[in-house]
CSV table of C-alpha atoms and ligand atoms in Angstrom, one decimal:
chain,number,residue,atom,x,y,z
M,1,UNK,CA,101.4,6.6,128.5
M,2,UNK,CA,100.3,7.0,125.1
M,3,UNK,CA,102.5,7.7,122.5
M,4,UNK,CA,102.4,9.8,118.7
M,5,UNK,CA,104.5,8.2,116.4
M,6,UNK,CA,105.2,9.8,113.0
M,7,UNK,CA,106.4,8.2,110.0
M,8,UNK,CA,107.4,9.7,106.8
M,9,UNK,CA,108.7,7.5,104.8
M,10,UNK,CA,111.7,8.8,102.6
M,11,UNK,CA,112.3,5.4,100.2
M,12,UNK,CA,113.1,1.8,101.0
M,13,UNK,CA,111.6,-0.1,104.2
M,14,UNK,CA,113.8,1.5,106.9
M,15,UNK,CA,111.9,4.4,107.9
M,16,UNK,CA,108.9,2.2,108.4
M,17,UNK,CA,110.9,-0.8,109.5
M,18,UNK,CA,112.6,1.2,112.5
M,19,UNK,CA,109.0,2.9,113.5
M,20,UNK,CA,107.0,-0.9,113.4
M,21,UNK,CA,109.7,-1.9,115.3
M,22,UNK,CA,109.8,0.6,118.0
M,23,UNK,CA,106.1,0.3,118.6
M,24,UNK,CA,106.4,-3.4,119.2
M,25,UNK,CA,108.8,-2.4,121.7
M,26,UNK,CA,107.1,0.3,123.6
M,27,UNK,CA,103.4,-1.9,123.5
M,28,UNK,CA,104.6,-5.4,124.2
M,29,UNK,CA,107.8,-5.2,126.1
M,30,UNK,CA,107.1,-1.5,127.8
M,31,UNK,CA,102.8,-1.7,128.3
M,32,UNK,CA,102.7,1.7,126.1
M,33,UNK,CA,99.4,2.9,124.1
M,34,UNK,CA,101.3,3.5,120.6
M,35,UNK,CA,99.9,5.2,117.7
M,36,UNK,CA,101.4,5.3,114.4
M,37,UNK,CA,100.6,8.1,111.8
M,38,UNK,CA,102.1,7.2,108.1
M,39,UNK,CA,102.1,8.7,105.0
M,40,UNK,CA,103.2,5.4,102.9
M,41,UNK,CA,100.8,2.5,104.7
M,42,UNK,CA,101.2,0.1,102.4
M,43,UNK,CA,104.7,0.1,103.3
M,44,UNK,CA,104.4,0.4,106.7
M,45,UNK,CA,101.8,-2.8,106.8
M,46,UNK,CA,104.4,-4.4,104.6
M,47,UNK,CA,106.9,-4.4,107.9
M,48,UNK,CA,104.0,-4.9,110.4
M,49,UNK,CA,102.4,-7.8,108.4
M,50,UNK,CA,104.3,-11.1,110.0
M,51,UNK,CA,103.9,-9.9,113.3
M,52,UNK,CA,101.6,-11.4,115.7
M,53,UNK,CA,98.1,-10.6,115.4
M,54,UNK,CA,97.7,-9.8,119.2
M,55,UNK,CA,100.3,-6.9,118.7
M,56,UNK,CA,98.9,-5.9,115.6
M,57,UNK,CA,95.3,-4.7,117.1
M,58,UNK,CA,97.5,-3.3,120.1
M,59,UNK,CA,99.6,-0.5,117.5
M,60,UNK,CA,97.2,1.9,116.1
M,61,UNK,CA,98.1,2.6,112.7
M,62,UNK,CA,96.6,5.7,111.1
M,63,UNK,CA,97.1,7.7,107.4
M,64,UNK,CA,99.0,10.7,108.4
M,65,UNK,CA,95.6,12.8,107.3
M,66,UNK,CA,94.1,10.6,110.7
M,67,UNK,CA,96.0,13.1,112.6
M,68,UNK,CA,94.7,16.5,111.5
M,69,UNK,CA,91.9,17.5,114.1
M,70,UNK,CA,88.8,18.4,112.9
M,71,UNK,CA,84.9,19.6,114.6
M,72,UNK,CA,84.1,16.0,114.8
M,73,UNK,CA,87.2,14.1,116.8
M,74,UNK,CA,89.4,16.6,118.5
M,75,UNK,CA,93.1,14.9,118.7
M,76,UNK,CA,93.2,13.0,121.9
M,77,UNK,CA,96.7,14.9,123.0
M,78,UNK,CA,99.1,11.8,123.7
M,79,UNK,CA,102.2,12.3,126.5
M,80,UNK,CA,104.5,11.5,124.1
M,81,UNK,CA,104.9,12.6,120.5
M,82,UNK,CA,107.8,11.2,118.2
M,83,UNK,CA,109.5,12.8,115.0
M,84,UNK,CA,111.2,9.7,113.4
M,85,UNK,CA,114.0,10.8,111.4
M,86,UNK,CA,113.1,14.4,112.2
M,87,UNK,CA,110.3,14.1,110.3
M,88,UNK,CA,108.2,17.3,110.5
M,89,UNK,CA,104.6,17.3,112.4
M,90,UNK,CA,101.7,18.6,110.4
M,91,UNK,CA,100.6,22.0,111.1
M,92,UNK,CA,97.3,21.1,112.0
M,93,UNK,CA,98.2,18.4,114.1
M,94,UNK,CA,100.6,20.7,115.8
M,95,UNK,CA,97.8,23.3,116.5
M,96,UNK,CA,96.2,20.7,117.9
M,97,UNK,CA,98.6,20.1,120.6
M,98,UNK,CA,98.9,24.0,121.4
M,99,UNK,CA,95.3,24.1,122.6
M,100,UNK,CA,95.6,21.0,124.1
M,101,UNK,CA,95.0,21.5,128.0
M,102,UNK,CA,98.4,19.0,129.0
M,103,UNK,CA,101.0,19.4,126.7
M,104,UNK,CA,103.0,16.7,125.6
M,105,UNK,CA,106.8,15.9,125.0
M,106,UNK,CA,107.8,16.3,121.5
M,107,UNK,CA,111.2,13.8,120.7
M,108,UNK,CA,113.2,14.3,117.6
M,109,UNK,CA,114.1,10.7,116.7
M,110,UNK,CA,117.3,11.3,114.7
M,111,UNK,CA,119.6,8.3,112.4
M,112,UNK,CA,121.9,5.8,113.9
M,113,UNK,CA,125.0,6.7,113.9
M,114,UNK,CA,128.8,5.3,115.5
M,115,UNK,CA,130.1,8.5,115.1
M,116,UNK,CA,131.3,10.0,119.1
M,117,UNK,CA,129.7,13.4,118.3
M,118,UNK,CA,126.1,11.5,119.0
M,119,UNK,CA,126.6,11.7,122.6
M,120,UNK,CA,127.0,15.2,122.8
M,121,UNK,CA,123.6,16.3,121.1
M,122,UNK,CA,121.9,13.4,122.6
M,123,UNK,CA,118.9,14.3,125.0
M,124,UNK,CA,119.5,17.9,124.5
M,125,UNK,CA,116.4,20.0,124.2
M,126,UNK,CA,115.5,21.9,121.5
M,127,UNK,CA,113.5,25.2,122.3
M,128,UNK,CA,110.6,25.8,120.2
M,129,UNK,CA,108.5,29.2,119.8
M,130,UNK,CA,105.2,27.4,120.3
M,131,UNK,CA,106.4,26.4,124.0
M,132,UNK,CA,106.1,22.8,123.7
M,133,UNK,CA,109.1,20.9,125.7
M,134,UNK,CA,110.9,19.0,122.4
M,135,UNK,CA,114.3,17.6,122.4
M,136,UNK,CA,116.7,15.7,120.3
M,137,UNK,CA,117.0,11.6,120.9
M,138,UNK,CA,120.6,10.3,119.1
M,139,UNK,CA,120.5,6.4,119.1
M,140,UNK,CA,124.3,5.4,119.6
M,141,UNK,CA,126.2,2.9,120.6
M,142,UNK,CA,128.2,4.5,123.6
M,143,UNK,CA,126.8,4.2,126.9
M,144,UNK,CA,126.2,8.1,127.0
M,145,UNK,CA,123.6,7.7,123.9
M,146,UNK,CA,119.9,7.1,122.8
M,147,UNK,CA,121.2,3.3,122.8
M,148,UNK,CA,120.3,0.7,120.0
M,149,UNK,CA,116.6,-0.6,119.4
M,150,UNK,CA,117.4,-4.4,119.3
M,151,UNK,CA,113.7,-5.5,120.1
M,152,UNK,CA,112.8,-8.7,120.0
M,153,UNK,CA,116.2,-9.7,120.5
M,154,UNK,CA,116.7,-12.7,118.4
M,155,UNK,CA,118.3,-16.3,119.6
M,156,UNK,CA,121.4,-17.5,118.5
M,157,UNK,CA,121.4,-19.1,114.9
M,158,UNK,CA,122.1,-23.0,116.4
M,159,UNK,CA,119.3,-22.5,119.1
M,160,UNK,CA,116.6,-21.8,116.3
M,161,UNK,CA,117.7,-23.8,113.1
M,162,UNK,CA,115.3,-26.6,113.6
M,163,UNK,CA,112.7,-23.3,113.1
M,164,UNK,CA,112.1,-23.1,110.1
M,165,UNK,CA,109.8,-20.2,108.8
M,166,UNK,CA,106.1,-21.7,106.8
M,167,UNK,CA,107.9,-18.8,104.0
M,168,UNK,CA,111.0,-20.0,103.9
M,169,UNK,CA,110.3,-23.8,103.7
M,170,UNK,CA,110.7,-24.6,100.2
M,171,UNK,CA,113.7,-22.3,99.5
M,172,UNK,CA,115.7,-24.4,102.6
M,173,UNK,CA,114.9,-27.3,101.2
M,174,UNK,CA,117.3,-25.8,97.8
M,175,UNK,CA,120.2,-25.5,100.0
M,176,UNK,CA,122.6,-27.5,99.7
M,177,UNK,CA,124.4,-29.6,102.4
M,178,UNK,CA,127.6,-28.2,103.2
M,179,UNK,CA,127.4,-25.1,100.9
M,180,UNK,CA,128.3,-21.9,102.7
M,181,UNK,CA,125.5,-19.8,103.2
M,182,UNK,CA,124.7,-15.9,102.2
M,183,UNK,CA,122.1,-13.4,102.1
M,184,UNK,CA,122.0,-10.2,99.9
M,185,UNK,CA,120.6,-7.0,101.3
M,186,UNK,CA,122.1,-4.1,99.8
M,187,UNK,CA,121.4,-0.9,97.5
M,188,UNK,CA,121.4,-0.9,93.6
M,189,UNK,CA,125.0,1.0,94.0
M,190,UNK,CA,126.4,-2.1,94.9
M,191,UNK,CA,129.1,-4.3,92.9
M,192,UNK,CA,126.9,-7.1,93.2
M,193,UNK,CA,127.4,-9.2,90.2
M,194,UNK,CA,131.2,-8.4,89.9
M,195,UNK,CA,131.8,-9.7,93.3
M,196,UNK,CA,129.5,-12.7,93.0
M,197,UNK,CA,131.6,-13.5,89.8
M,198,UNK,CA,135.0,-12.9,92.1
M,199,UNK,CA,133.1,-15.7,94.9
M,200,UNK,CA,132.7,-18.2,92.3
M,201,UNK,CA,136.1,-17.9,91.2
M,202,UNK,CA,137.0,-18.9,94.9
M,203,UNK,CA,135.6,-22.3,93.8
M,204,UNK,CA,133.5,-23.0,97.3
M,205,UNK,CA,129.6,-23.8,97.1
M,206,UNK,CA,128.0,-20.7,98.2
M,207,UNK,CA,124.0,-20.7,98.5
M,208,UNK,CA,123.5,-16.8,98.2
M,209,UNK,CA,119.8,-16.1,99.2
M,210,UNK,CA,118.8,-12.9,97.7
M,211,UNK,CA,116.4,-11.0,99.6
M,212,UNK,CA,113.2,-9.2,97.8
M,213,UNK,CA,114.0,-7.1,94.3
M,214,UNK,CA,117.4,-8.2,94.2
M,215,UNK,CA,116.7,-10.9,91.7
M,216,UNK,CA,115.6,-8.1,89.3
M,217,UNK,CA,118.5,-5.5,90.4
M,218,UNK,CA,121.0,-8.6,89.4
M,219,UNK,CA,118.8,-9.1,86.4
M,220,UNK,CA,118.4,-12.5,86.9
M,221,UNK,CA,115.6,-12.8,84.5
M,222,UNK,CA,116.1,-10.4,81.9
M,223,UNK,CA,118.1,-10.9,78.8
M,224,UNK,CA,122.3,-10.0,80.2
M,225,UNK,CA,121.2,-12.6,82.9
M,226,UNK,CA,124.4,-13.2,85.2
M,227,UNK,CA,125.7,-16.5,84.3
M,228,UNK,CA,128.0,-17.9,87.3
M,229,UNK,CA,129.4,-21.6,87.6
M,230,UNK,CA,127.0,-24.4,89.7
M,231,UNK,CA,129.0,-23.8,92.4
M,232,UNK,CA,127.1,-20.6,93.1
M,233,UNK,CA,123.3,-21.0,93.5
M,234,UNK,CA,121.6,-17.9,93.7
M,235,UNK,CA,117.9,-18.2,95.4
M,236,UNK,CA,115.1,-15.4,95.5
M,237,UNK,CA,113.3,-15.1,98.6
M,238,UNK,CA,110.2,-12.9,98.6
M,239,UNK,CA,109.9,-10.0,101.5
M,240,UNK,CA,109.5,-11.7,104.8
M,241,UNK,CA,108.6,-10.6,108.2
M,242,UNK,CA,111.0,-8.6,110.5
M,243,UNK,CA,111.5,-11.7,112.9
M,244,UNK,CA,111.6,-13.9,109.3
M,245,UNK,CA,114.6,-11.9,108.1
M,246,UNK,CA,116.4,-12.3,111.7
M,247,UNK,CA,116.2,-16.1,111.3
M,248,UNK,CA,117.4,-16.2,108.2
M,249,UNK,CA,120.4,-13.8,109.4
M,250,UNK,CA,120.8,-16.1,112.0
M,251,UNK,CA,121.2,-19.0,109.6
M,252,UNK,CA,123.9,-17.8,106.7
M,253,UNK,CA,127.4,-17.9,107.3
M,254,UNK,CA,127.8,-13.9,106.0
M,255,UNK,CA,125.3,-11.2,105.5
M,256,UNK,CA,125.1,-7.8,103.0
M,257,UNK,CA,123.3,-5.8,104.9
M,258,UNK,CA,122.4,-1.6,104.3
M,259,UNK,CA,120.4,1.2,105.9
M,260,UNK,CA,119.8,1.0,109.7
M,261,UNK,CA,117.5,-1.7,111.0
M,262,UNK,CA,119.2,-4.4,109.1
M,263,UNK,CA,122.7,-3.1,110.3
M,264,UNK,CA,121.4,-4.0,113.4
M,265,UNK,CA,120.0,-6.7,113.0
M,266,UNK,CA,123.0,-8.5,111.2
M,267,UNK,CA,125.2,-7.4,114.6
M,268,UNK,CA,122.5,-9.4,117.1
M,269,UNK,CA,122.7,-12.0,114.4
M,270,UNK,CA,126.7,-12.8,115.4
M,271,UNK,CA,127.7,-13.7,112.2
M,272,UNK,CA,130.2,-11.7,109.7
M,273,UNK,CA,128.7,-8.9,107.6
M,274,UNK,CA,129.4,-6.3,105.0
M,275,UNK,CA,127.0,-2.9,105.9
M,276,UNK,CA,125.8,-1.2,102.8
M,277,UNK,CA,125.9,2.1,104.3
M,278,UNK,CA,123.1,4.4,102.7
M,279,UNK,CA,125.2,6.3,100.4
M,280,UNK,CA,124.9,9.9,101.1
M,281,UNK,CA,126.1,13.1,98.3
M,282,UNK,CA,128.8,14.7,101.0
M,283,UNK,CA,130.3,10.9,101.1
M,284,UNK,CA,129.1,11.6,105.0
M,285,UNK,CA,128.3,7.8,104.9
M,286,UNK,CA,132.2,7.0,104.9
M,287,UNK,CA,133.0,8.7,107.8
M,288,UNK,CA,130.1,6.6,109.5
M,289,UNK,CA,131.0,3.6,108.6
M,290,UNK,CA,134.4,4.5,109.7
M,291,UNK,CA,133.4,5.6,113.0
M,292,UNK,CA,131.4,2.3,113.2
M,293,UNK,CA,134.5,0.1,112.4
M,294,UNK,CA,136.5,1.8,115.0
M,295,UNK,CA,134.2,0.7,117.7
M,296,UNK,CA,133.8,-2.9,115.7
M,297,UNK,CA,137.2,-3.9,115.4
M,298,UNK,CA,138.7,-2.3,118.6
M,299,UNK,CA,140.2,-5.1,119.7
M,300,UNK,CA,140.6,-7.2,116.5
M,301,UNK,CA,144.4,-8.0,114.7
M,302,UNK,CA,145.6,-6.8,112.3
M,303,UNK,CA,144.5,-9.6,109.9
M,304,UNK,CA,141.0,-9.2,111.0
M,305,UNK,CA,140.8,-5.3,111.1
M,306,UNK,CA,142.3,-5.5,107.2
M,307,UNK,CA,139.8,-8.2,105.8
M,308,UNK,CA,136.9,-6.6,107.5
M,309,UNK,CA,137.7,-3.1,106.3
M,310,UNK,CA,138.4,-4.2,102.8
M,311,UNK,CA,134.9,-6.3,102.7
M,312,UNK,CA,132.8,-2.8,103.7
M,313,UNK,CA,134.9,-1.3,101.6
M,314,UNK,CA,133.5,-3.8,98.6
M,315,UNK,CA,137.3,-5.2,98.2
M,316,UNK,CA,136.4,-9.0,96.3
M,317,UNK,CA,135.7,-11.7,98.5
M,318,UNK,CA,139.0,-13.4,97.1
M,319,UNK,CA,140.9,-10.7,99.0
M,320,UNK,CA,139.5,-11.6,102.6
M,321,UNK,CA,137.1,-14.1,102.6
M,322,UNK,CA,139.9,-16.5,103.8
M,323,UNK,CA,139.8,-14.2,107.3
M,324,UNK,CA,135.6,-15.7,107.7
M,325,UNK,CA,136.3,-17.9,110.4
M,326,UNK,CA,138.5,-15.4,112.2
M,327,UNK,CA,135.6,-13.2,111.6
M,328,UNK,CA,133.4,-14.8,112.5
M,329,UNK,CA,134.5,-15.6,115.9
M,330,UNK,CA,134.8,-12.1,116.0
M,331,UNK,CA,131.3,-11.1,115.4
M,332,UNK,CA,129.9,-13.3,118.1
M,333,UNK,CA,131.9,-11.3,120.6
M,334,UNK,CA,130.8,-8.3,119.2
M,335,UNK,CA,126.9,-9.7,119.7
M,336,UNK,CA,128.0,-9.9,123.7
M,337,UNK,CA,129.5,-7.0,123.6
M,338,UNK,CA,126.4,-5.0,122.0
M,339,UNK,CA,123.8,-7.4,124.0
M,340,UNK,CA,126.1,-6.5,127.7
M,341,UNK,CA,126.1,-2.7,126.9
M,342,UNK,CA,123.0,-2.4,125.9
M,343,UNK,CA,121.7,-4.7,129.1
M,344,UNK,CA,119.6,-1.8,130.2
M,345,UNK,CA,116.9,-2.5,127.0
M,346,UNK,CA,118.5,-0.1,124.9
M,347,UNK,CA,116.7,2.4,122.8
M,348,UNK,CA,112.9,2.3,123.6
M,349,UNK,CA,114.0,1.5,127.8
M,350,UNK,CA,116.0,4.6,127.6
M,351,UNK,CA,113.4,6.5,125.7
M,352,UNK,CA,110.5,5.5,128.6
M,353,UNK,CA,113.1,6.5,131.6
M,354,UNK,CA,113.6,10.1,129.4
M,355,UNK,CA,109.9,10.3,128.9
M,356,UNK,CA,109.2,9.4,132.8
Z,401,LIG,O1,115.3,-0.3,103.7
Z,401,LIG,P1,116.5,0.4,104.1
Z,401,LIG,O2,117.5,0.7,103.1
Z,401,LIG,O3,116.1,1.7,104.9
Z,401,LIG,C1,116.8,2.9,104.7
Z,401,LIG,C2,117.5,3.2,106.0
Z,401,LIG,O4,116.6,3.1,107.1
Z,401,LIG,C3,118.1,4.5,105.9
Z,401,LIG,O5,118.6,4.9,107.2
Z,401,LIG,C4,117.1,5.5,105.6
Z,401,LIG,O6,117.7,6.7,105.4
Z,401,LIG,C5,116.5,5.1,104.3
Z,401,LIG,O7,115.8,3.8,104.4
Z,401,LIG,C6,115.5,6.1,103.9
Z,401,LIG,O8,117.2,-0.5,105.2
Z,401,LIG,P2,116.9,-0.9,106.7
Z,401,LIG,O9,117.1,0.3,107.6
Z,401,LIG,O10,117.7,-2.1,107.0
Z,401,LIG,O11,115.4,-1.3,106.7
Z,401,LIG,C7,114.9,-2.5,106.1
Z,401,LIG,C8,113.8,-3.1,107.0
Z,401,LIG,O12,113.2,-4.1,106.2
Z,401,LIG,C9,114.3,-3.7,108.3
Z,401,LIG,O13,113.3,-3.4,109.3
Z,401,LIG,C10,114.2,-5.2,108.0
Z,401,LIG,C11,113.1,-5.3,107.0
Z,401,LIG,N1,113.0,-6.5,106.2
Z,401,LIG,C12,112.0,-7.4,106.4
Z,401,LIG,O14,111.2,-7.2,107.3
Z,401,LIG,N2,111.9,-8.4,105.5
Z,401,LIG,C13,112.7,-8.7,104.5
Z,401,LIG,O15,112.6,-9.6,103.7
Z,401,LIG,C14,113.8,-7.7,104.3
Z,401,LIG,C15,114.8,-7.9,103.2
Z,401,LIG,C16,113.9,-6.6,105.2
């Protein structure tokens, strides 16, 4: 089938990162035709760039102009046509479709979210006046939801270790042996250099990777530089690719993570994570992530359920960090747990089998 996918993208990678990734899905794991219409493609090459070349002549990317049919090139109607994030479908393109002789299915690809209200909006249609079938498509983690779009579902960290990225190379030869390892992911909001001060007070070697820009949000090489003891070494890595960035997941002992594709990502990853929810004005982003910590710590103690609240909550390491093997532990179950109830390929299987 051949699918529309349009990408408007708000700020930050996600909106892109979540779209590249769901068209790898649907071309190389589901034999789809996918088409991509963008209005940012730098940014949206920026997430495809990294992925093998094969797949990248397979995803059509287009300017979101591309999609406005004119005399010369009518719009060649797809079967399938997908609002990420509810993003709105030019009008042109859209009158496009209304003289098209098959219509196609119009899907409203909303956020991610824990919260159990997901289910109940999920796959429910929503009537338009122009007559073409469109309907709502929640991704979720309960079994009644959109699912989770895990594709490519990365290996354990020990399995690929030895693999080490041509990017990443010369930063993992920095680390040092036996130093705990973290990566930094997170949105300028965050406490960042107060709680890297409170981890150095804990005395351990920590290797903290900071991913792209995060040098420059701590500062690093401006004049109030952060100035931490040896036994924190802070290392900049540039933007890598999506599969990249799951490695290195893979690879640190703890992960600060944000948005939605890297939440996910840092769950299939097993290890121990703080999610830097995208803050939101109504403070609606606390009452995901507490929706999301009820399902993650269901069956956790009381130990664990405290630590890991406190370190989403941006408590100072030196209040729970000492729970990180407990944790850790933890997270791997959690990986099983996501990887068992989402056995049925998750978010872009489910979308096909709505679609079919
Ligand atoms: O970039 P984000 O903050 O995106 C956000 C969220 O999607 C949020 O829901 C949306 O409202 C907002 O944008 C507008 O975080 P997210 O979702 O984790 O997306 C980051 C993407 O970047 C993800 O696909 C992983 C990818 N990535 C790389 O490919 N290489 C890298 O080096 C890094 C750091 C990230």
């Amino acid at each position: 089938m051949r699918w529309d996918i349009f990408c408007q993208i708000v700020d930050n990678y996600g909106d892109a990162g979540v779209c590249w990734r769901l068209a790898r899905s649907l071309s190389s794991l589901h034999g789809q035709q996918v088409r991509i219409f963008c209005d940012d493609l730098p940014t949206l090459n920026l997430l495809a760039s990294g992925s093998d070349e094969a797949l990248g002549h397979k995803i059509d990317i287009q300017p979101w102009e591309a999609s406005y049919s004119n005399a010369r090139h009518p719009v060649e109607t797809p079967d399938v046509v997908i609002e990420a994030f509810g993003c709105d479908l030019p009008e042109r393109y859209l009158a496009g479709l209304f003289i098209a002789p098959i219509k196609p299915i119009i899907i409203n690809l909303e956020y991610l979210s824990a919260e159990p209200w997901v289910a109940e909006f999920h796959a429910k249609a929503s009537p338009q006046s122009h007559g073409i079938p469109k309907y709502f498509f929640f991704p979720g983690f309960q079994e009644d939801a959109g699912g989770l779009l895990l594709d490519p579902i990365p290996l354990e960290g020990g399995q690929v270790a030895h693999l080490i990225p041509q990017s990443l190379k010369s930063i993992w030869l920095k680390l040092r042996p036996g130093a705990k390892r973290m990566s930094v992911f997170c949105y300028p909001g965050a406490p960042l250099r107060k709680w890297l001060e409170d981890l150095a007070g804990i005395g351990e070697n920590v290797d903290v990777l900071l991913t792209h820009g995060h040098a420059e949000l701590l500062n690093l090489y401006g004049e109030k530089t952060i100035a931490l003891p040896s036994n924190i070494q802070l290392l900049s890595m540039s933007f890598v690719s999506q599969d990249e960035y799951d490695w290195v997941l893979s690879q640190c002992d703890f992960n600060i993570v944000r948005g939605e594709d890297s939440f996910i990502r840092a769950q299939l990853a097993g290890k121990p994570f703080i999610w830097h929810i995208y803050p939101q004005e109504d403070r609606a982003h606390e009452i995901k992530l507490a929706a999301f910590l009820d399902l993650y710590l269901d069956n956790a103690n009381q130990e664990l359920r405290l630590a890991t609240i406190a370190a989403m909550t941006w408590a100072m390491p030196s209040q729970w960090l000492k729970s990180l093997e407990t944790w850790d532990s933890h997270s791997k179950v959690w990986r099983a747990h996501i990887l068992k109830t989402q056995g049925d390929g998750g978010l872009a299987a489910r979308l096909v089998r709505f679609i079919a």
